XYZ file of C-alpha atoms in Angstrom:
148
model
C -0.598 -44.798 5.979
C 0.305 -43.236 9.278
C 3.441 -42.694 8.209
C 2.458 -40.882 4.673
C -0.302 -38.224 7.167
C 2.424 -37.833 9.499
C 4.641 -36.386 6.506
C 2.121 -34.854 4.680
C 1.570 -32.715 8.020
C 5.286 -32.208 8.463
C 5.590 -30.616 5.112
C 2.284 -28.726 5.231
C 3.418 -26.871 8.425
C 7.103 -26.747 6.863
C 5.685 -24.588 3.878
C 3.885 -22.032 6.188
C 6.659 -21.876 8.172
C 8.650 -21.194 4.960
C 5.949 -18.652 3.992
C 5.448 -16.857 7.505
C 9.438 -16.964 7.738
C 10.076 -15.101 4.344
C 6.674 -12.508 4.693
C 8.433 -11.530 7.975
C 11.918 -10.975 6.220
C 9.996 -8.608 3.694
C 8.213 -6.569 5.563
C 11.521 -6.416 8.105
C 13.596 -4.868 5.060
C 10.560 -2.325 4.171
C 9.676 -1.545 7.043
C 12.131 1.067 8.217
C 12.020 3.172 5.252
C 8.447 2.435 4.347
C 6.079 3.342 7.356
C 7.716 6.200 8.062
C 7.225 7.979 4.581
C 3.549 6.034 4.988
C 2.525 8.448 8.344
C 4.187 11.917 6.229
C 1.802 10.885 3.009
C -1.123 9.818 4.387
C -2.158 13.156 5.862
C -1.215 14.900 2.905
C -3.546 12.774 0.935
C -6.226 13.159 3.571
C -5.784 16.949 2.971
C -8.189 16.029 -0.345
C -6.245 18.741 -1.789
C -5.482 17.606 -5.828
C -2.459 19.687 -6.275
C -0.529 17.739 -3.329
C -0.878 14.507 -5.181
C 1.266 15.780 -7.962
C 4.038 15.993 -5.840
C 3.298 12.440 -4.175
C 2.675 10.636 -7.167
C 4.599 8.695 -9.411
C 5.367 10.390 -12.462
C 4.625 7.461 -14.623
C 0.717 7.324 -12.650
C 0.394 10.802 -13.426
C 0.920 10.815 -16.840
C -2.032 8.567 -17.261
C -4.063 9.906 -14.989
C -6.986 13.165 -16.279
C -6.441 15.103 -13.821
C -10.834 16.198 -13.615
C -10.723 12.506 -12.567
C -7.848 13.330 -9.472
C -10.059 16.101 -8.601
C -13.606 13.910 -8.645
C -11.705 11.449 -6.103
C -10.882 14.048 -3.983
C -14.205 15.616 -3.653
C -15.564 12.055 -3.170
C -13.149 11.115 -0.967
C -13.169 14.245 1.496
C -17.011 13.064 2.640
C -14.539 11.042 4.767
C -14.066 14.734 6.735
C -10.427 15.268 8.280
C -8.275 12.911 9.158
C -7.958 12.401 13.103
C -5.406 8.839 12.960
C -3.879 5.987 11.805
C -3.462 3.128 12.182
C 0.042 0.972 12.465
C 0.647 -0.079 9.459
C 1.449 -3.519 7.980
C 3.293 -4.529 5.348
C 1.136 -6.886 2.540
C 3.228 -8.122 -0.381
C 5.901 -6.558 -2.687
C 5.739 -6.655 -6.305
C 7.556 -5.410 -9.136
C 6.128 -2.820 -12.009
C 7.427 -2.062 -15.197
C 7.903 -4.567 -18.655
C 11.423 -4.059 -18.911
C 13.133 -6.405 -16.655
C 16.333 -4.397 -16.926
C 14.179 -1.151 -15.440
C 11.684 -3.041 -13.292
C 11.005 -1.308 -9.800
C 9.816 -2.274 -6.413
C 6.241 -1.693 -5.569
C 5.316 -2.475 -1.459
C 1.718 -2.273 -0.574
C 0.784 -1.821 2.809
C -2.655 -1.778 4.961
C -3.389 0.837 7.396
C -6.633 1.618 9.386
C -7.713 5.720 9.068
C -9.987 7.294 11.066
C -11.650 10.427 9.929
C -14.104 12.524 11.602
C -17.448 10.935 9.795
C -16.055 7.046 9.987
C -13.416 5.373 9.837
C -11.621 3.376 6.314
C -8.999 0.547 5.223
C -6.842 2.233 3.399
C -4.461 0.238 0.728
C -1.758 2.400 -0.128
C 1.162 1.237 -2.862
C 4.031 2.705 -2.545
C 6.788 2.767 -6.009
C 10.630 2.393 -4.676
C 12.703 4.869 -6.157
C 16.109 4.915 -5.243
C 16.324 5.352 -1.172
C 12.432 6.869 -1.068
C 8.971 6.371 -1.915
C 6.677 7.667 -4.304
C 2.921 6.823 -4.273
C 2.112 4.104 -6.478
C -2.305 3.105 -5.944
C -3.938 3.916 -2.651
C -7.563 3.131 -2.092
C -10.055 3.711 1.127
C -13.075 1.412 1.443
C -15.269 3.189 4.334
C -19.086 2.640 5.105
C -18.768 6.631 5.678
C -18.508 6.765 1.443
C -21.253 5.153 0.963
C -22.627 3.358 -2.531
């Protein structure tokens, strides 16, 4: 019984270690290109100008989104005020987008803390890999400053 318990603990630890190594390898693969892009694009999003979204959001997402909804979203998020600074983006996960396996695209998601004039926000931003660059696939701001 003692041998089985030791074996189980070793297998569990190896599994956890493998998971973290795999996650680190994925993060290091994307960090060199995705993090600079996030530093470039997040201030554009935080300008709260819906017209800038046309330039940074993936075209397939823009086609599915009503323009009036984008304007309302930016007006709502503008309650955070101007972006003052942001933390270091941390890799969350990698996924694929698209229904056709031949044309699937890579989507990487990062978390970053944003500091605004009226409070901080945890920002989730997903980027669609577009050749050697990215386009914004999704973003979400969570903040107490936005209220209920």
